[in-house]
């Protein structure tokens, strides 16, 4: 099932196989793939995930990272095989940048929860924008703020890797697949599956408010394995059962208001959309306020 927000982690564009075959040809000719790493509204944590990863140097024989405006002054201005994009569309400038970058690459890979489903910044959609802006900035006239939306709302996206931040190993694995010209292998299982693989003692069963049962895996259960409950940063699975999750947490003694706040922290747009489809009524007054 594909939600209105485009939460399918791998968006199968009709021409994906053509792109993969072209990437295979390039590799066969010994040509490196042209890759760029860009950011729009976000905290740069996703880009830092790539920059700090110890794995990426292993790919440098096969890819050229020709642009990272976050850390490089001189950046390639031409067309890329793959653009990796962090951040969400939250202003007119973001929208224009996303459109420009889409036109400059064969494959657009969005990384991080901001890019894939709005993450924490999307909470502003449920607040009064001018009030939020004035609370943060001294001058607001230049902001041209829009509702916070994922990149796929504005341009076609080929691959989406959620997470706040996204998992470096997953980005590496997907890039490796692309370099080899094969379809990326991306999990759609909930975090619980990864807990089982890692033999994590279930935190929910210990009474902690873990959102793992309804959250897309792929992070190798990094939080739960360290003893912290899953906060749902990778967004809900397509078949997430919200009423059952809410009931399970209420049965543990958690207040409905706190459960709703937790569900909305990293994935308010997707959770809200799924709640509508599943007939969940929020106790907390959550009103979408349109702005652009
Ligand atoms: S997904 Fe998280 S780490 Fe990435 S830009 Fe957004 S807030 Fe930062
Ligand atoms: S700790 Fe959370 S993610 Fe892990 S198995 Fe239990 S409920 Fe699932
Ligand atoms: S365990 Fe949950 S909160 Fe932690 S990285 Fe994975 S999806 Fe995000």
Short mmCIF file of C-alpha atoms and ligand atoms in Angstrom, two decimals:
data_model
loop_
_atom_site.label_atom_id
_atom_site.label_comp_id
_atom_site.label_asym_id
_atom_site.label_seq_id
_atom_site.Cartn_x
_atom_site.Cartn_y
_atom_site.Cartn_z
CA UNK A 1 0.00 0.00 0.00
CA UNK A 2 1.31 3.45 -0.87
CA UNK A 3 0.28 6.38 1.29
CA UNK A 4 -0.51 9.82 -0.09
CA UNK A 5 2.81 11.01 1.26
CA UNK A 6 4.71 8.50 -0.83
CA UNK A 7 6.03 6.46 2.08
CA UNK A 8 6.94 3.51 -0.16
CA UNK A 9 10.59 3.27 0.74
CA UNK A 10 11.56 2.33 -2.78
CA UNK A 11 9.53 4.26 -5.33
CA UNK A 12 9.54 2.06 -8.42
CA UNK A 13 9.76 4.54 -11.23
CA UNK A 14 8.96 3.03 -14.57
CA UNK A 15 12.47 3.78 -15.84
CA UNK A 16 14.34 2.41 -12.78
CA UNK A 17 15.51 -0.69 -14.64
CA UNK A 18 16.85 1.46 -17.50
CA UNK A 19 18.85 3.48 -14.98
CA UNK A 20 20.21 0.35 -13.33
CA UNK A 21 21.25 -1.08 -16.67
CA UNK A 22 23.03 2.20 -17.52
CA UNK A 23 24.84 2.08 -14.15
CA UNK A 24 25.95 -1.51 -14.94
CA UNK A 25 27.27 -0.36 -18.33
CA UNK A 26 29.25 2.44 -16.73
CA UNK A 27 30.81 0.05 -14.28
CA UNK A 28 31.65 -2.41 -17.05
CA UNK A 29 33.51 0.43 -18.82
CA UNK A 30 35.38 1.25 -15.61
CA UNK A 31 33.64 4.64 -15.27
CA UNK A 32 32.92 5.98 -11.82
CA UNK A 33 29.39 7.13 -10.93
CA UNK A 34 28.94 10.85 -10.41
CA UNK A 35 27.40 11.39 -6.99
CA UNK A 36 26.35 14.59 -5.21
CA UNK A 37 25.27 15.08 -1.60
CA UNK A 38 22.94 18.02 -1.03
CA UNK A 39 20.73 19.39 1.71
CA UNK A 40 17.63 21.52 1.96
CA UNK A 41 15.88 22.28 5.29
CA UNK A 42 17.33 19.89 7.86
CA UNK A 43 19.94 19.77 10.59
CA UNK A 44 22.77 18.33 8.42
CA UNK A 45 22.77 15.19 10.57
CA UNK A 46 21.98 13.01 7.57
CA UNK A 47 24.86 14.45 5.56
CA UNK A 48 27.15 14.00 8.55
CA UNK A 49 26.09 10.35 8.70
CA UNK A 50 27.67 9.94 5.27
CA UNK A 51 30.68 12.12 5.95
CA UNK A 52 31.55 10.34 9.21
CA UNK A 53 30.90 6.82 7.94
CA UNK A 54 33.98 4.63 7.89
CA UNK A 55 32.45 2.49 5.15
CA UNK A 56 32.14 5.02 2.35
CA UNK A 57 35.86 5.18 1.45
CA UNK A 58 35.43 1.57 0.27
CA UNK A 59 33.15 2.87 -2.49
CA UNK A 60 35.54 5.53 -3.77
CA UNK A 61 36.95 3.27 -6.48
CA UNK A 62 33.48 3.14 -7.98
CA UNK A 63 31.96 6.56 -7.27
CA UNK A 64 33.14 10.15 -7.40
CA UNK A 65 31.49 12.41 -4.84
CA UNK A 66 31.64 15.58 -6.91
CA UNK A 67 29.50 17.87 -4.79
CA UNK A 68 28.86 18.34 -1.09
CA UNK A 69 28.06 22.06 -0.77
CA UNK A 70 27.75 21.60 3.02
CA UNK A 71 31.53 21.15 3.28
CA UNK A 72 32.98 21.99 -0.17
CA UNK A 73 33.33 25.43 -1.69
CA UNK A 74 33.77 24.22 -5.28
CA UNK A 75 31.09 21.80 -6.46
CA UNK A 76 30.36 20.13 -9.76
CA UNK A 77 27.62 22.00 -11.62
CA UNK A 78 26.63 19.35 -14.17
CA UNK A 79 24.47 16.23 -14.26
CA UNK A 80 24.85 13.44 -11.67
CA UNK A 81 24.13 9.73 -11.83
CA UNK A 82 22.90 9.85 -8.24
CA UNK A 83 21.98 12.75 -5.99
CA UNK A 84 21.60 12.06 -2.28
CA UNK A 85 19.33 14.63 -0.71
CA UNK A 86 18.75 15.47 2.96
CA UNK A 87 15.95 17.63 4.28
CA UNK A 88 12.32 18.51 3.68
CA UNK A 89 10.52 21.16 1.71
CA UNK A 90 9.64 23.92 4.13
CA UNK A 91 10.10 27.03 2.01
CA UNK A 92 9.86 28.18 -1.59
CA UNK A 93 13.66 28.00 -1.80
CA UNK A 94 13.57 24.32 -0.75
CA UNK A 95 10.98 23.54 -3.40
CA UNK A 96 13.02 25.26 -6.11
CA UNK A 97 16.20 23.49 -4.98
CA UNK A 98 14.47 20.08 -4.98
CA UNK A 99 13.19 20.74 -8.51
CA UNK A 100 16.62 21.85 -9.69
CA UNK A 101 18.36 18.80 -8.18
CA UNK A 102 15.75 16.43 -9.61
CA UNK A 103 16.49 17.79 -13.07
CA UNK A 104 20.22 17.32 -12.54
CA UNK A 105 20.31 13.59 -11.77
CA UNK A 106 19.21 10.20 -13.05
CA UNK A 107 18.45 8.80 -9.60
CA UNK A 108 17.30 10.89 -6.65
CA UNK A 109 17.83 9.25 -3.29
CA UNK A 110 16.25 11.00 -0.32
CA UNK A 111 17.80 10.21 3.03
CA UNK A 112 16.49 10.91 6.50
CA UNK A 113 13.09 11.27 8.08
CA UNK A 114 12.88 14.97 7.16
CA UNK A 115 13.16 14.14 3.46
CA UNK A 116 10.96 11.04 3.54
CA UNK A 117 8.13 12.14 5.84
CA UNK A 118 8.78 15.51 7.43
CA UNK A 119 10.20 14.32 10.77
CA UNK A 120 10.14 16.73 13.73
CA UNK A 121 9.85 19.91 11.60
CA UNK A 122 6.47 18.70 10.29
CA UNK A 123 5.00 19.42 13.72
CA UNK A 124 4.82 23.02 12.58
CA UNK A 125 1.98 22.05 10.26
CA UNK A 126 -0.18 21.61 13.34
CA UNK A 127 0.79 24.98 14.78
CA UNK A 128 0.35 28.58 13.83
CA UNK A 129 3.23 29.30 11.41
CA UNK A 130 3.71 33.01 12.15
CA UNK A 131 3.80 32.26 15.89
CA UNK A 132 6.35 29.46 15.40
CA UNK A 133 8.51 31.62 13.14
CA UNK A 134 8.48 34.60 15.49
CA UNK A 135 9.45 32.33 18.39
CA UNK A 136 12.60 31.28 16.49
CA UNK A 137 13.68 34.17 14.25
CA UNK A 138 14.07 37.89 14.94
CA UNK A 139 12.98 38.72 11.37
CA UNK A 140 10.53 36.52 9.49
CA UNK A 141 9.77 38.46 6.28
CA UNK A 142 12.42 36.67 4.20
CA UNK A 143 11.42 33.11 5.21
CA UNK A 144 8.77 32.36 2.55
CA UNK A 145 7.71 29.45 4.71
CA UNK A 146 5.51 26.63 3.36
CA UNK A 147 3.85 23.68 5.07
CA UNK A 148 6.53 21.09 5.89
CA UNK A 149 6.33 18.29 3.31
CA UNK A 150 8.51 15.40 2.16
CA UNK A 151 10.47 15.80 -1.06
CA UNK A 152 8.29 13.21 -2.84
CA UNK A 153 5.35 15.61 -2.57
CA UNK A 154 7.13 17.89 -5.02
CA UNK A 155 9.31 15.81 -7.33
CA UNK A 156 9.57 12.11 -8.21
CA UNK A 157 11.91 10.33 -5.81
CA UNK A 158 13.58 7.04 -6.72
CA UNK A 159 14.74 5.81 -3.34
CA UNK A 160 13.76 6.86 0.18
CA UNK A 161 15.77 5.86 3.24
CA UNK A 162 14.13 7.14 6.43
CA UNK A 163 15.58 7.58 9.91
CA UNK A 164 16.68 10.44 12.08
CA UNK A 165 19.44 10.12 11.28
CA UNK A 166 19.34 7.43 8.59
CA UNK A 167 21.42 4.32 9.04
CA UNK A 168 24.88 4.64 7.48
CA UNK A 169 25.06 0.91 6.79
CA UNK A 170 21.78 1.04 4.91
CA UNK A 171 22.90 4.01 2.80
CA UNK A 172 26.14 2.16 2.06
CA UNK A 173 24.30 -1.05 1.15
CA UNK A 174 21.92 0.76 -1.19
CA UNK A 175 24.73 2.68 -2.87
CA UNK A 176 26.62 -0.57 -3.33
CA UNK A 177 23.55 -2.10 -4.98
CA UNK A 178 23.27 0.89 -7.31
CA UNK A 179 26.96 0.80 -8.17
CA UNK A 180 26.51 -2.85 -9.11
CA UNK A 181 23.39 -1.94 -11.09
CA UNK A 182 20.99 -4.09 -9.08
CA UNK A 183 17.72 -3.05 -7.41
CA UNK A 184 18.36 -1.87 -3.86
CA UNK A 185 17.37 -4.31 -1.15
CA UNK A 186 15.38 -2.39 1.41
CA UNK A 187 13.47 -3.81 4.36
CA UNK A 188 9.80 -3.12 4.97
CA UNK A 189 9.72 -5.12 8.21
CA UNK A 190 9.08 -3.48 11.57
CA UNK A 191 11.91 -2.86 14.03
CA UNK A 192 10.74 -5.86 16.11
CA UNK A 193 12.08 -8.20 13.41
CA UNK A 194 15.54 -6.71 13.88
CA UNK A 195 15.19 -7.01 17.67
CA UNK A 196 14.48 -10.70 17.29
CA UNK A 197 17.53 -11.12 15.03
CA UNK A 198 19.68 -9.32 17.59
CA UNK A 199 18.11 -11.17 20.53
CA UNK A 200 17.09 -7.91 22.21
CA UNK A 201 15.08 -8.30 25.42
CA UNK A 202 11.76 -6.74 24.44
CA UNK A 203 11.35 -3.34 26.09
CA UNK A 204 7.60 -3.23 25.48
CA UNK A 205 7.24 -6.42 27.49
CA UNK A 206 9.21 -4.66 30.25
CA UNK A 207 6.62 -1.86 30.25
CA UNK A 208 8.52 0.68 28.15
CA UNK A 209 6.63 2.67 25.48
CA UNK A 210 8.36 1.19 22.44
CA UNK A 211 6.97 2.03 18.99
CA UNK A 212 8.99 -0.70 17.27
CA UNK A 213 5.98 -2.88 16.34
CA UNK A 214 4.61 -0.18 14.02
CA UNK A 215 7.91 1.33 12.84
CA UNK A 216 9.79 0.58 9.63
CA UNK A 217 13.06 -1.24 10.36
CA UNK A 218 16.39 -0.96 8.60
CA UNK A 219 18.26 0.65 11.51
CA UNK A 220 19.28 -2.73 12.93
CA UNK A 221 17.28 -1.92 16.07
CA UNK A 222 20.03 0.45 17.13
CA UNK A 223 18.02 2.09 19.94
CA UNK A 224 16.34 -0.95 21.42
CA UNK A 225 19.58 -2.93 21.36
CA UNK A 226 21.06 -0.13 23.49
CA UNK A 227 18.13 -0.28 25.92
CA UNK A 228 16.18 2.72 24.58
CA UNK A 229 12.68 2.28 23.27
CA UNK A 230 12.03 2.96 19.60
CA UNK A 231 10.64 6.47 19.08
CA UNK A 232 9.40 5.68 15.59
CA UNK A 233 11.88 7.87 13.72
CA UNK A 234 11.69 5.76 10.56
CA UNK A 235 7.94 6.25 10.30
CA UNK A 236 5.08 3.75 10.50
CA UNK A 237 4.99 0.60 8.40
CA UNK A 238 2.31 0.54 5.71
CA UNK A 239 0.34 -2.01 7.74
CA UNK A 240 0.89 -0.36 11.14
CA UNK A 241 -2.04 -1.08 13.43
CA UNK A 242 -2.40 2.21 15.28
CA UNK A 243 -5.41 1.29 17.44
CA UNK A 244 -3.62 -1.86 18.66
CA UNK A 245 -0.41 0.06 19.40
CA UNK A 246 -2.29 2.76 21.31
CA UNK A 247 -4.24 0.11 23.25
CA UNK A 248 -1.05 -1.82 24.09
CA UNK A 249 0.54 1.33 25.53
CA UNK A 250 -2.63 2.29 27.43
CA UNK A 251 -2.68 -1.22 28.88
CA UNK A 252 0.84 -0.52 30.17
CA UNK A 253 -0.55 2.51 31.99
CA UNK A 254 0.54 5.30 29.63
CA UNK A 255 -1.74 8.29 29.23
CA UNK A 256 -3.42 8.73 25.88
CA UNK A 257 -2.04 12.30 25.54
CA UNK A 258 1.55 11.09 26.03
CA UNK A 259 1.07 8.24 23.55
CA UNK A 260 -0.25 10.68 20.95
CA UNK A 261 2.67 13.05 21.53
CA UNK A 262 5.12 10.18 21.08
CA UNK A 263 3.42 8.98 17.89
CA UNK A 264 3.59 12.48 16.45
CA UNK A 265 7.19 13.30 17.34
CA UNK A 266 8.96 11.94 14.25
CA UNK A 267 6.18 11.02 11.89
CA UNK A 268 3.24 13.35 12.50
CA UNK A 269 2.20 13.55 8.84
CA UNK A 270 2.22 9.80 8.20
CA UNK A 271 0.72 8.87 11.54
CA UNK A 272 -2.03 11.43 11.06
CA UNK A 273 -2.75 10.08 7.59
CA UNK A 274 -2.89 6.49 8.84
CA UNK A 275 -5.07 7.52 11.79
CA UNK A 276 -7.61 8.94 9.35
CA UNK A 277 -7.59 5.70 7.29
CA UNK A 278 -7.97 3.56 10.45
CA UNK A 279 -10.62 5.74 12.08
CA UNK A 280 -8.41 6.75 15.02
CA UNK A 281 -9.66 9.92 16.70
CA UNK A 282 -7.00 11.94 18.48
CA UNK A 283 -7.79 13.00 22.01
CA UNK A 284 -5.38 15.89 21.67
CA UNK A 285 -6.66 18.67 19.41
CA UNK A 286 -4.50 18.37 16.30
CA UNK A 287 -5.59 20.74 13.62
CA UNK A 288 -3.72 21.06 10.36
CA UNK A 289 -3.13 24.75 9.69
CA UNK A 290 -2.54 25.35 6.01
CA UNK A 291 0.26 27.66 5.01
CA UNK A 292 1.24 27.67 1.36
S1 LIG B 1 16.26 13.43 9.45
FE1 LIG B 1 17.07 13.96 11.47
S2 LIG B 1 19.29 13.98 11.17
FE2 LIG B 1 18.35 14.15 9.12
S3 LIG B 1 18.15 16.34 8.73
FE3 LIG B 1 16.23 15.67 9.62
S4 LIG B 1 16.48 16.11 11.81
FE4 LIG B 1 18.54 16.09 10.93
S1 LIG B 2 11.85 -3.77 22.09
FE1 LIG B 2 10.37 -2.71 20.82
S2 LIG B 2 11.08 -3.06 18.75
FE2 LIG B 2 12.08 -4.54 20.03
S3 LIG B 2 10.77 -6.36 19.96
FE3 LIG B 2 10.13 -5.16 21.72
S4 LIG B 2 8.47 -3.88 20.95
FE4 LIG B 2 9.60 -4.64 19.18
S1 LIG B 3 15.00 1.94 16.80
FE1 LIG B 3 13.31 3.28 16.22
S2 LIG B 3 13.91 5.32 16.90
FE2 LIG B 3 15.76 4.04 16.86
S3 LIG B 3 16.67 4.37 14.84
FE3 LIG B 3 15.35 2.56 14.68
S4 LIG B 3 13.38 3.37 13.99
FE4 LIG B 3 14.56 5.12 14.77
#
